[in-house]
Coordinates of N, CA and C in Angstrom, one line a residue:
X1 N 48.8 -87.6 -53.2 CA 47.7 -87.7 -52.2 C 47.3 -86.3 -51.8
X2 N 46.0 -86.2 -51.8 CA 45.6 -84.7 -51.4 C 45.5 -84.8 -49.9
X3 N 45.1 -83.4 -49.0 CA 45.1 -83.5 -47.6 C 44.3 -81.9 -47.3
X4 N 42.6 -82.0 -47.9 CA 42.1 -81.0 -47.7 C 41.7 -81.2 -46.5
X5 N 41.4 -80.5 -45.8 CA 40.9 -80.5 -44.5 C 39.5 -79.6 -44.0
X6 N 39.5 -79.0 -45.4 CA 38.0 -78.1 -45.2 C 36.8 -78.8 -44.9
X7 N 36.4 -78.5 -43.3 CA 35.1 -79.4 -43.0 C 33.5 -78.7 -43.9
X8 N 33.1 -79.7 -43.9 CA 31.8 -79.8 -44.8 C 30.7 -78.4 -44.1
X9 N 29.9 -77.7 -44.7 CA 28.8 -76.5 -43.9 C 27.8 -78.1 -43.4
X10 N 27.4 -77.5 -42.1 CA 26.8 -78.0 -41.3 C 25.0 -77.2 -41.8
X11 N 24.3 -78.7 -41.7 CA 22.9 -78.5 -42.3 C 22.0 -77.1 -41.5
X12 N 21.7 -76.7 -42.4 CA 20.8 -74.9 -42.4 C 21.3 -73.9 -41.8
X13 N 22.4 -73.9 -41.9 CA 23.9 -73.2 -41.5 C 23.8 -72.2 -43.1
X14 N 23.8 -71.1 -43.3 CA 23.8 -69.8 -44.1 C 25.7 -69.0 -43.6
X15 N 26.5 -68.9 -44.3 CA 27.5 -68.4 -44.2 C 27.1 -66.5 -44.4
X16 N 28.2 -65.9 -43.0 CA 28.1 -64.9 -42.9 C 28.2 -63.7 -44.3
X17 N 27.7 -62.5 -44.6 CA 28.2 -61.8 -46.1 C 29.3 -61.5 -45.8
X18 N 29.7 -61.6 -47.1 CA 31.0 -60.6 -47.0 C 31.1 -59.2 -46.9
X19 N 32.5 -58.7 -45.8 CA 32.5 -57.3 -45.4 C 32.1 -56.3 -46.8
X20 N 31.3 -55.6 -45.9 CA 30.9 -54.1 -46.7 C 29.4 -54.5 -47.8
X21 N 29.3 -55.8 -47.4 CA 27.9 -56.1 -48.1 C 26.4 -56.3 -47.4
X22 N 25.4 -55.4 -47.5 CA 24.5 -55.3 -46.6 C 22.9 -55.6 -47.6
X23 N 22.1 -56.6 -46.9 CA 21.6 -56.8 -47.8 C 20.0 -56.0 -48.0
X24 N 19.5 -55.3 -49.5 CA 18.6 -54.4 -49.5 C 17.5 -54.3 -48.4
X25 N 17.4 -53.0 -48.2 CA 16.0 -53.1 -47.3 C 14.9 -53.2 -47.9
X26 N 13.6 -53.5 -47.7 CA 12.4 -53.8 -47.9 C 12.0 -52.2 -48.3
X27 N 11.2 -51.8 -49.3 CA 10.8 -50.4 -49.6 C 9.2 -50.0 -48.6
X28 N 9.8 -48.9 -47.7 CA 8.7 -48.4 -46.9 C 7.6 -47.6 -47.3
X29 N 6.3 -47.9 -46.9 CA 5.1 -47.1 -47.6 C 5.5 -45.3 -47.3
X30 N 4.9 -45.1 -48.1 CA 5.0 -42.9 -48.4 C 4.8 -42.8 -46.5
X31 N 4.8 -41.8 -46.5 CA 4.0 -41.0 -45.0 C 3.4 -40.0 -45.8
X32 N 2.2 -39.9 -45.2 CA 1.6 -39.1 -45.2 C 1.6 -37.7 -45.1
X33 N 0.8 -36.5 -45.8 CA 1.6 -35.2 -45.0 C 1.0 -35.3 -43.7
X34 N 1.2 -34.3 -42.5 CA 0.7 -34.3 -41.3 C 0.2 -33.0 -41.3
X35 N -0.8 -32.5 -42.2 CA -1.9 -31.6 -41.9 C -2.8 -31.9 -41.4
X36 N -2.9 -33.1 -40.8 CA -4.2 -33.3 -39.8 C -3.9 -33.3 -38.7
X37 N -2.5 -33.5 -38.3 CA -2.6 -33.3 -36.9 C -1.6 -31.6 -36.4
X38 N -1.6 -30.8 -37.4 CA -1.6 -29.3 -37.7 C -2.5 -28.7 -37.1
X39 N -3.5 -29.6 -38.1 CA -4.8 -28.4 -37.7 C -5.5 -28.6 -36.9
X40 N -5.5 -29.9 -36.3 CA -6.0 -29.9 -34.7 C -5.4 -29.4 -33.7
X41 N -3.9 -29.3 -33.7 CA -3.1 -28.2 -32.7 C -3.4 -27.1 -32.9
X42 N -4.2 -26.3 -34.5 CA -4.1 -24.8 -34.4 C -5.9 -24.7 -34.1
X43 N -6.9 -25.7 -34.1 CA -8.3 -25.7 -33.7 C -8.3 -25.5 -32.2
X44 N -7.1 -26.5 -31.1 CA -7.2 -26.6 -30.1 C -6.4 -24.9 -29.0
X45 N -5.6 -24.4 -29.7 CA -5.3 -23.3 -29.8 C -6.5 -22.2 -29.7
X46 N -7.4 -22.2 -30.8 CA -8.2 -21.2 -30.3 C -9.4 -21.1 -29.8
X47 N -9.4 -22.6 -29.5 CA -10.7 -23.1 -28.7 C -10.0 -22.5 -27.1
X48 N -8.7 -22.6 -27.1 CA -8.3 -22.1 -25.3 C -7.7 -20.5 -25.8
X49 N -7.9 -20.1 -26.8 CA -7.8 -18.6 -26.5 C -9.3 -18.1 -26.3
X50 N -10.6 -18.3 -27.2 CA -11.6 -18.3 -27.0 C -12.2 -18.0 -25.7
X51 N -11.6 -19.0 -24.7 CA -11.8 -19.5 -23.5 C -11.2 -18.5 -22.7
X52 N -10.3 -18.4 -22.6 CA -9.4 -17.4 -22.3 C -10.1 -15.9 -21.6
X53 N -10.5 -15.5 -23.6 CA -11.4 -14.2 -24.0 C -12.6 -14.0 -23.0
X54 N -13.1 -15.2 -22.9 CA -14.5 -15.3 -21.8 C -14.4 -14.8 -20.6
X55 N -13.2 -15.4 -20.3 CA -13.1 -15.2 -18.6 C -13.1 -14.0 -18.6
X56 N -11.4 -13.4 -19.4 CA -11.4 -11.7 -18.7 C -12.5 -10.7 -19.0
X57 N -13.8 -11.2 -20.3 CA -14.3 -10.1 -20.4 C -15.0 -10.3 -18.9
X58 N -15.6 -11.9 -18.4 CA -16.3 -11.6 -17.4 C -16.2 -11.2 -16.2
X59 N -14.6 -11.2 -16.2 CA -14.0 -11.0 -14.8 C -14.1 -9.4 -14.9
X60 N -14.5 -8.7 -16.2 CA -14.2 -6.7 -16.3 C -15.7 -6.5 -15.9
X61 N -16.7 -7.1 -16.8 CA -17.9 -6.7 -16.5 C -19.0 -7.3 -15.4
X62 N -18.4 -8.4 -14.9 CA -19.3 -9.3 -13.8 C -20.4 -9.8 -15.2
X63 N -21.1 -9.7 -15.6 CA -22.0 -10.4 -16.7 C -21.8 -10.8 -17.9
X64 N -20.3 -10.9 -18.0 CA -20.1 -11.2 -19.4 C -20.1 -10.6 -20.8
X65 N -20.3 -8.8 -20.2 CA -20.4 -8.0 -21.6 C -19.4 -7.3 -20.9
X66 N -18.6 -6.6 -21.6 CA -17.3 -5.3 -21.6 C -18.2 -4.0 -21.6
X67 N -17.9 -3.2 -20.2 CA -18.8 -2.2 -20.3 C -17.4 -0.8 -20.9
X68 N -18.1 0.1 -21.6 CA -17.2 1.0 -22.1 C -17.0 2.1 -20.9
X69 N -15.8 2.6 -21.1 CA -15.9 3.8 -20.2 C -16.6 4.7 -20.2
X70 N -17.8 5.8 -19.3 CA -18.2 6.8 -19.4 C -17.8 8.2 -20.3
X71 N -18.3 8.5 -21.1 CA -18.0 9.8 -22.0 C -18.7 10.6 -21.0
X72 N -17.9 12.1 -20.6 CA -18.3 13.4 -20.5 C -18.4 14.1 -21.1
X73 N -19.4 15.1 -21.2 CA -19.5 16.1 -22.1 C -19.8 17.1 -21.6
X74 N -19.1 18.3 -21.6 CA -19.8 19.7 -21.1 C -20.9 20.5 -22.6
X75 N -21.8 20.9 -21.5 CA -23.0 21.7 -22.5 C -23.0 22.9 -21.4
X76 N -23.4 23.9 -21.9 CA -23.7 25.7 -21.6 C -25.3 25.1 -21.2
X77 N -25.5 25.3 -20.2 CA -27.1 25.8 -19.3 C -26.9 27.3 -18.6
X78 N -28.5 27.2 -17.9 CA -28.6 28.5 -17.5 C -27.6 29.4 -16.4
X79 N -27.5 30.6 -16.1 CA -26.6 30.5 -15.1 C -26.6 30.4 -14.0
X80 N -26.1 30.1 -13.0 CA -26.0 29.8 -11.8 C -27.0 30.4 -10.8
X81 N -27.9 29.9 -10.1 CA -28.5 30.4 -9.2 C -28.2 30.7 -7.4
X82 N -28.8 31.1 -6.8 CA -28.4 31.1 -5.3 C -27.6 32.2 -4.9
X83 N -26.5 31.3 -4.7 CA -25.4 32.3 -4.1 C -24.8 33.0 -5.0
X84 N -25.0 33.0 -6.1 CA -24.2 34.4 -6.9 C -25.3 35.3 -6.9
X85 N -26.9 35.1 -7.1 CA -27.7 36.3 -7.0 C -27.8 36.9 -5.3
X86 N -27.6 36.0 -4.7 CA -27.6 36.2 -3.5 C -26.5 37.8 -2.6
X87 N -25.4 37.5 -3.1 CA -24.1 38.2 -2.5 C -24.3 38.9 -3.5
X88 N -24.4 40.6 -3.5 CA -24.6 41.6 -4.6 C -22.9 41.6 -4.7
X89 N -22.0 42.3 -3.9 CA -20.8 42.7 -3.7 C -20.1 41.2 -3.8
X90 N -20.7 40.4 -4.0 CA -19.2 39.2 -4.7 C -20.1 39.7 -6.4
X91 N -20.7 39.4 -6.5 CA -21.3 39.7 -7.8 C -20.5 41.0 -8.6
X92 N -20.8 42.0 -7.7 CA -20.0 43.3 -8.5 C -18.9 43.3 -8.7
X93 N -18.0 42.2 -8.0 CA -16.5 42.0 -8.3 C -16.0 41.3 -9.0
X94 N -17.1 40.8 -9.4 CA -16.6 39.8 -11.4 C -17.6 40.5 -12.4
X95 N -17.0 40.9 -13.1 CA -17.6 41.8 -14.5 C -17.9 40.5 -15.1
X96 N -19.4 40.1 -15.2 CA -20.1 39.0 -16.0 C -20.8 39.5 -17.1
X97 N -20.7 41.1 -17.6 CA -20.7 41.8 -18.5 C -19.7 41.0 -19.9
X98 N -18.5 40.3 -19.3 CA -17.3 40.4 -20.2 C -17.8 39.1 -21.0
X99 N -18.2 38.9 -22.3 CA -18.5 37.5 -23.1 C -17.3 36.4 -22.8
X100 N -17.8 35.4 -22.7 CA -16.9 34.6 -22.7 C -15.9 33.8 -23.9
X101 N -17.1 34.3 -25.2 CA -16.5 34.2 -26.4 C -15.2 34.8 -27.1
X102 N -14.6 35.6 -25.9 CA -13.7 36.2 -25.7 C -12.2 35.3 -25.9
X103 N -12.2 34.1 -25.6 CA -11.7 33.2 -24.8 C -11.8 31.8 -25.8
X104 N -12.9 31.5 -27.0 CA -13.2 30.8 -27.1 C -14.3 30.1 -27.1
X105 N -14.5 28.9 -28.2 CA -15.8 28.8 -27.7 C -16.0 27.6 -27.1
X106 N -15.1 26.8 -26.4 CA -15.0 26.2 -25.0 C -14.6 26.6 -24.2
X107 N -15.0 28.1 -23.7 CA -15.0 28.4 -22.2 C -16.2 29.3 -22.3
X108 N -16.9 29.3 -20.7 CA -18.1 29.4 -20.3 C -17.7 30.7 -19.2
X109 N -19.0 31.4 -18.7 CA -18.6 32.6 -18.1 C -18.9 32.3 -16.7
X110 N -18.5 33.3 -15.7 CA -18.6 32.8 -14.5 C -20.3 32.8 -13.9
X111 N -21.0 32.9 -14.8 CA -22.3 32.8 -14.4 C -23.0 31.6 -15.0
X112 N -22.2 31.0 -15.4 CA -22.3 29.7 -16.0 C -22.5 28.5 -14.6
X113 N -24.0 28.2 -15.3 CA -23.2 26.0 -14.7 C -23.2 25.4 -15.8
X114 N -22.2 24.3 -15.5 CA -21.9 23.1 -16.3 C -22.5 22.0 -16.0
X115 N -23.1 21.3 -17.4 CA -23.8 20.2 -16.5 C -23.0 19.3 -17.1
X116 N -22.5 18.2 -16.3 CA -22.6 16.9 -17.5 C -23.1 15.6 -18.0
X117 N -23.3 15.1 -19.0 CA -24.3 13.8 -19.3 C -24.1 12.7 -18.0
X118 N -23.6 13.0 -17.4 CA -23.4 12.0 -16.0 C -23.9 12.3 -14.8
X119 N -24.7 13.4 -14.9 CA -25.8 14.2 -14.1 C -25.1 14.7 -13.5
X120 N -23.9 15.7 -13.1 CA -23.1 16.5 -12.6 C -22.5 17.3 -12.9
X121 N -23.1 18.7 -11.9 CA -22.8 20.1 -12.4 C -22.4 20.7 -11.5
X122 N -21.5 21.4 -12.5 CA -20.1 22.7 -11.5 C -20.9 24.1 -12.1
X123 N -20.7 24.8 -10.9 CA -20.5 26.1 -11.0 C -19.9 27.2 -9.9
X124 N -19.7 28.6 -10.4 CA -18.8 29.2 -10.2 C -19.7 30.1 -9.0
X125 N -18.9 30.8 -7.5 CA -20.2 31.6 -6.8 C -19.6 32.6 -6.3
X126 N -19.4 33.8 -5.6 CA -18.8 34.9 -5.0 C -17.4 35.0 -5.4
X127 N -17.0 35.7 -6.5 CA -15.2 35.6 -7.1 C -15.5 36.8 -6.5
X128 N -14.3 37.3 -5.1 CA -13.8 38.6 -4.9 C -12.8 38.5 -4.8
X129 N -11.9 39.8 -4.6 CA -10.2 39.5 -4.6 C -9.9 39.5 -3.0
X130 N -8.7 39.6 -3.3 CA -8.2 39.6 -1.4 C -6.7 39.4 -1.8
X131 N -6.3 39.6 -0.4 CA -4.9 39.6 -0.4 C -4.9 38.1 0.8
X132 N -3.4 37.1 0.4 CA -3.2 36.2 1.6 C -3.1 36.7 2.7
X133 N -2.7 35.7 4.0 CA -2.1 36.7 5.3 C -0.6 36.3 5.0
X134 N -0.4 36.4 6.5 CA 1.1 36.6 6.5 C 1.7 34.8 6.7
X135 N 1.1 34.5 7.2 CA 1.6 32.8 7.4 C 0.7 32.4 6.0
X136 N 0.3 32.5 5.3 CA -0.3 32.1 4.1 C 0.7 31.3 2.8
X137 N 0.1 30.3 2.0 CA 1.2 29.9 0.8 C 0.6 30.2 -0.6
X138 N 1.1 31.2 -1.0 CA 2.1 31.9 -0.5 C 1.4 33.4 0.0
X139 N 2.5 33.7 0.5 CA 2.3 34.6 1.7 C 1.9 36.2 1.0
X140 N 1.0 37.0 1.8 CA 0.7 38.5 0.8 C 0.7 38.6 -0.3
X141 N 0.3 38.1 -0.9 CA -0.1 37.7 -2.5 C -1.5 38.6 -2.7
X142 N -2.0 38.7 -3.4 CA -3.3 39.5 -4.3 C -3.4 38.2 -4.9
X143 N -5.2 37.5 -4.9 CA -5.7 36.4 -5.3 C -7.2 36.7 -5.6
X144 N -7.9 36.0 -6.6 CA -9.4 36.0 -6.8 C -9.9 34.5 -6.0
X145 N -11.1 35.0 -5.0 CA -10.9 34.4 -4.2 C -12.5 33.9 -4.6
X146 N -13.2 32.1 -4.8 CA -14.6 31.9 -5.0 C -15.0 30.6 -4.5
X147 N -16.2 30.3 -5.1 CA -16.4 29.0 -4.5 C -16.7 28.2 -5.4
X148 N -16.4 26.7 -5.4 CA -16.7 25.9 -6.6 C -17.7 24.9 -6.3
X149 N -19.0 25.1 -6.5 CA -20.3 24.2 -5.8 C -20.3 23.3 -6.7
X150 N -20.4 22.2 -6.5 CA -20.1 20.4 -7.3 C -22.0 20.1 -6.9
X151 N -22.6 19.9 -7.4 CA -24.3 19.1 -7.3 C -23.9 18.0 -8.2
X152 N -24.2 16.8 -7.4 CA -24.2 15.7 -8.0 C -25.9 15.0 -7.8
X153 N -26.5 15.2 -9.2 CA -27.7 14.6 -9.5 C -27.9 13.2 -9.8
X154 N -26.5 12.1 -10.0 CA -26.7 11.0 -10.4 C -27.0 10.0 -9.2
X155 N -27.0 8.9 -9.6 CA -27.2 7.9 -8.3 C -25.5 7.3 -8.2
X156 N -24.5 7.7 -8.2 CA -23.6 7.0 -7.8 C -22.7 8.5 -6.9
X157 N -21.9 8.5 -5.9 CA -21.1 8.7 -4.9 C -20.1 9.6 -6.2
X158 N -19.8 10.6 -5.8 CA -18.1 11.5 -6.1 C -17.5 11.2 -4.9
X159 N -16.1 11.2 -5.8 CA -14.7 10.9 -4.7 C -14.5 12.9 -4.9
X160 N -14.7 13.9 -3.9 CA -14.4 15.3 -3.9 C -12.4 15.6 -4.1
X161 N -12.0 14.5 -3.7 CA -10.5 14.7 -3.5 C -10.2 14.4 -4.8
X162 N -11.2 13.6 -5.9 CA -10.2 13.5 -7.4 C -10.3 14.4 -8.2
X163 N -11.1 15.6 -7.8 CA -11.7 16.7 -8.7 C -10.1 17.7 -8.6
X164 N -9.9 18.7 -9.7 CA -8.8 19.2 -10.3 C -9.2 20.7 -10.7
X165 N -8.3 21.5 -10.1 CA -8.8 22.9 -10.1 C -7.3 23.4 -10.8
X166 N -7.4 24.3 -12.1 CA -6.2 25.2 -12.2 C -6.8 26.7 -13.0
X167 N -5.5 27.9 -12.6 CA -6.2 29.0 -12.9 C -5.6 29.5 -13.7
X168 N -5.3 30.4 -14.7 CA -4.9 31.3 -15.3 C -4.8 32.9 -15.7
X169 N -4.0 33.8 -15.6 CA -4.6 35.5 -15.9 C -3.7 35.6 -16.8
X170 N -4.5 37.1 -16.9 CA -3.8 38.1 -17.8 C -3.8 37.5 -19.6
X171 N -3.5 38.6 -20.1 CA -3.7 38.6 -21.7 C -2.9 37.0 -22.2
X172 N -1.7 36.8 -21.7 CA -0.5 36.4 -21.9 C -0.9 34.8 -21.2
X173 N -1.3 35.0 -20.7 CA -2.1 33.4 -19.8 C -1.2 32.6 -18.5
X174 N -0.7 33.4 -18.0 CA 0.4 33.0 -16.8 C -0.7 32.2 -16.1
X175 N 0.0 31.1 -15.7 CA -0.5 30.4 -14.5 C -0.3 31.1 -13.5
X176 N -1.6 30.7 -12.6 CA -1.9 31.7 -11.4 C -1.9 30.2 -10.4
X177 N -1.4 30.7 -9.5 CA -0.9 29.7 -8.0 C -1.7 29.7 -6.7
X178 N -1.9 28.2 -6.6 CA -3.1 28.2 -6.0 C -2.7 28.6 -4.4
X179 N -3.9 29.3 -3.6 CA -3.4 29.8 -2.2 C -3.6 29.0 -1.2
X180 N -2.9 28.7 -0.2 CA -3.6 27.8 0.7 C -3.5 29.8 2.1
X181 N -4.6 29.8 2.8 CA -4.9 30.4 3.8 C -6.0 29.9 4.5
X182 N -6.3 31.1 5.9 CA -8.2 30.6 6.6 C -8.4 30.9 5.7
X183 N -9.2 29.4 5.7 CA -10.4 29.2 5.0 C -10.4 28.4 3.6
X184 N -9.0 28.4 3.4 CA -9.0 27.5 1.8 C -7.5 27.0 2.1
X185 N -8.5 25.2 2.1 CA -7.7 24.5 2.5 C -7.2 23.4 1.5
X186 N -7.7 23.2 0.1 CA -7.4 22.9 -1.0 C -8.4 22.0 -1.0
X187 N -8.3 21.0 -1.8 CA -9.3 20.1 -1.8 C -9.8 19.2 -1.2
X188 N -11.1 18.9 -0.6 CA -11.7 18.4 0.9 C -11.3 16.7 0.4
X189 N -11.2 16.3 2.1 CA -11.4 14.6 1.8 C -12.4 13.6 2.0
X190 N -13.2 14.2 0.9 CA -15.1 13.4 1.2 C -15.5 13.0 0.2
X191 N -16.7 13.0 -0.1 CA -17.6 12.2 -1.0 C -18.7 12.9 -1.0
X192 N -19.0 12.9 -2.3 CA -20.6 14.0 -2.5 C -21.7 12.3 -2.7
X193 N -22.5 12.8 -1.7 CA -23.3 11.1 -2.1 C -24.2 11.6 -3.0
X194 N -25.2 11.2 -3.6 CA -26.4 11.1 -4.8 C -27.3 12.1 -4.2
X195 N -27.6 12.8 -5.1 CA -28.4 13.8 -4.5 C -28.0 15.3 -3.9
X196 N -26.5 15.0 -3.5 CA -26.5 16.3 -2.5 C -25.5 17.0 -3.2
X197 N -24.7 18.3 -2.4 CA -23.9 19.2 -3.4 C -23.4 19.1 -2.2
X198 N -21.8 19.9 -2.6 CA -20.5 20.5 -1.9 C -20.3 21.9 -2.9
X199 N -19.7 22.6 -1.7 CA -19.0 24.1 -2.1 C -17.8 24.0 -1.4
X200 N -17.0 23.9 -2.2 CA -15.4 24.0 -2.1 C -14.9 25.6 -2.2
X201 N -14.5 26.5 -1.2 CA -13.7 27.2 -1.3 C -12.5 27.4 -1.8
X202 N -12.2 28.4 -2.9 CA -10.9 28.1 -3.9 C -10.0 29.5 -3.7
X203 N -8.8 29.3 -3.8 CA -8.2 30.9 -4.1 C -7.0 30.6 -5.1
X204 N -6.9 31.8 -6.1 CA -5.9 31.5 -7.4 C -5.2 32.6 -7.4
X205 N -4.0 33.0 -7.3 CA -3.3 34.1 -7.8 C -3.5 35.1 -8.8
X206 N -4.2 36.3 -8.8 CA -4.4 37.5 -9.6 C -3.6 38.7 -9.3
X207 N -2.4 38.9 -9.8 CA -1.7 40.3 -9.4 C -3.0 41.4 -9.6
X208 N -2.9 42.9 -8.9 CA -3.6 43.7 -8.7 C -3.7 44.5 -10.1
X209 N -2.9 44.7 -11.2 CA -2.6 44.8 -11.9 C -3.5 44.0 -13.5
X210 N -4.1 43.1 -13.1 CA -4.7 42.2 -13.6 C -6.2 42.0 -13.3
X211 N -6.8 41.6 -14.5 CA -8.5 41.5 -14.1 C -8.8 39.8 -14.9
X212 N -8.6 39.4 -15.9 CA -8.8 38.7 -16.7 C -8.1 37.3 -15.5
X213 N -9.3 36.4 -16.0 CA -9.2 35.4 -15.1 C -9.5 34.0 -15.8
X214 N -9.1 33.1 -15.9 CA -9.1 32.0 -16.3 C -9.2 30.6 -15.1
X215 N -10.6 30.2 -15.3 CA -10.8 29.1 -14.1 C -10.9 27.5 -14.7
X216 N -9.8 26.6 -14.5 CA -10.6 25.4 -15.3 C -10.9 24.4 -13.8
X217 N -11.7 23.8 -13.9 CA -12.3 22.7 -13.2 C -12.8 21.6 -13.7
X218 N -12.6 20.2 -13.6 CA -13.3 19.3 -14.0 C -12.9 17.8 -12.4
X219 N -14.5 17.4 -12.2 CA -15.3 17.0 -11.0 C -14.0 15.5 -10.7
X220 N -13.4 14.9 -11.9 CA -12.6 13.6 -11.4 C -11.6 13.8 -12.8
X221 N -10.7 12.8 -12.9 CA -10.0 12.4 -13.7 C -10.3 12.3 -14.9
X222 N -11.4 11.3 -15.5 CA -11.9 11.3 -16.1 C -12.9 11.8 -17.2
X223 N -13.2 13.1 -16.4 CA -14.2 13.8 -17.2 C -13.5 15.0 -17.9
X224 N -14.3 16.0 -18.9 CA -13.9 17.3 -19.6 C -14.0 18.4 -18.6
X225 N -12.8 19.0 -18.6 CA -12.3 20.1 -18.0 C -13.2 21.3 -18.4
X226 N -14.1 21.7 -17.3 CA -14.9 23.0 -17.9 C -13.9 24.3 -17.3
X227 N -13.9 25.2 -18.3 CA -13.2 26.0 -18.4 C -14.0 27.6 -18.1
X228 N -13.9 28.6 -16.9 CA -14.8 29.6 -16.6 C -13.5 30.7 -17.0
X229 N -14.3 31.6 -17.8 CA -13.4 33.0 -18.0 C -14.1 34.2 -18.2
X230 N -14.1 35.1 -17.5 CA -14.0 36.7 -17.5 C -12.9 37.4 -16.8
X231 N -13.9 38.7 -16.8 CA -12.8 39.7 -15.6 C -13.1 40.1 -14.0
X232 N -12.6 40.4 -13.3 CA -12.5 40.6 -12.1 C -12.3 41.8 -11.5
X233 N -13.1 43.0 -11.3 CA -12.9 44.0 -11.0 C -11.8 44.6 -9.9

């Protein structure tokens, strides 16, 4: 007598796999490369640098064009009128006899003005010597002592305080130190408006011993250093 007891599968009943058996997957279509949506991230990229580019240029120029910065140029004109023909005895105390070619041929003599393409011109007026005083910086010193007249011919305002004065003597080219005494107080705190001029009184260190003088000036930061040189009797 048998005595199976295995009950019958129950209708649409599917028996579980057996362990470690998994049944194939379905084969998935390719992918595509994703160069399209590449190069819409690197189009959208410089459509907002583009964008970018716009603003700052318009925020530099107010109209939307980059304006370049001003070029200076010094050129040699005629010499100085006024007050150098004026004062015989500041005149006779700068030997304007002495070429300036002496020096190079970017420096200009003290009978020189400078103009520049920006319609502003320096020149040089009464160089006599003198000695400081006693409370002076620095004190009893021997100095060439002149004036630096700024004419501003353009239509825009000078800042006079950003203008730059240095001097030089002797063969050997020692810096000469600027004086403060009466009367020269270094450089003023104004503004040359359109149209008008300033004369800045200057004084530079000359031992007595020394004639040869070396003047540079240039009107702001940005422009070329004109350079005045002879001798000083």
């Amino acid at each position: 007598m048998s005595y199976d007891n295995t009950q019958p599968p129950m209708p649409g009943y599917t028996p579980p796999p057996a362990p470690g058996y998994y049944a194939p997957q379905p084969p998935q279509a390719p992918q595509g490369p994703k160069r399209t949506t590449t190069v819409l991230i690197a189009a959208g990229a410089a459509v907002v640098a583009a964008v970018l580019a716009a603003v700052v240029t318009a925020s530099v120029s107010g109209d939307g064009k980059a304006e370049a910065a001003p070029t200076v140029t010094v050129t040699r004109t005629a010499p100085a009128e006024g007050d150098t023909a004026a004062d015989d005895s500041a005149t006779d105390a700068a030997d304007s006899d002495a070429p300036a070619e002496e020096s190079g041929d970017d420096s200009y003599g003290f009978d020189d003005t400078i103009a520049y393409d920006n319609d502003v011109e320096i020149s040089l007026t009464k160089i006599t010597r003198a000695v400081s005083g006693e409370y002076a910086s620095p004190e009893k010193t021997p100095y060439a002592k002149f004036t630096i007249k700024i004419v501003n011919k353009s239509d825009k305002k000078i800042d006079a305080s950003m203008m730059t004065v240095n001097c030089a003597y002797g063969d050997e080219g020692k810096e000469g130190e600027s004086i403060y005494d009466d009367g020269l107080d270094g450089l003023p705190d104004t503004s040359i408006l359109a149209g008008r001029s300033l004369s800045v009184p200057w004084g530079c260190e000359l031992p007595k011993g020394q004639s040869f003088l070396q003047i540079e000036v240039a009107p702001d930061y940005e422009s070329e250093t004109a350079i005045f040189t002879g001798k000083v009797k």
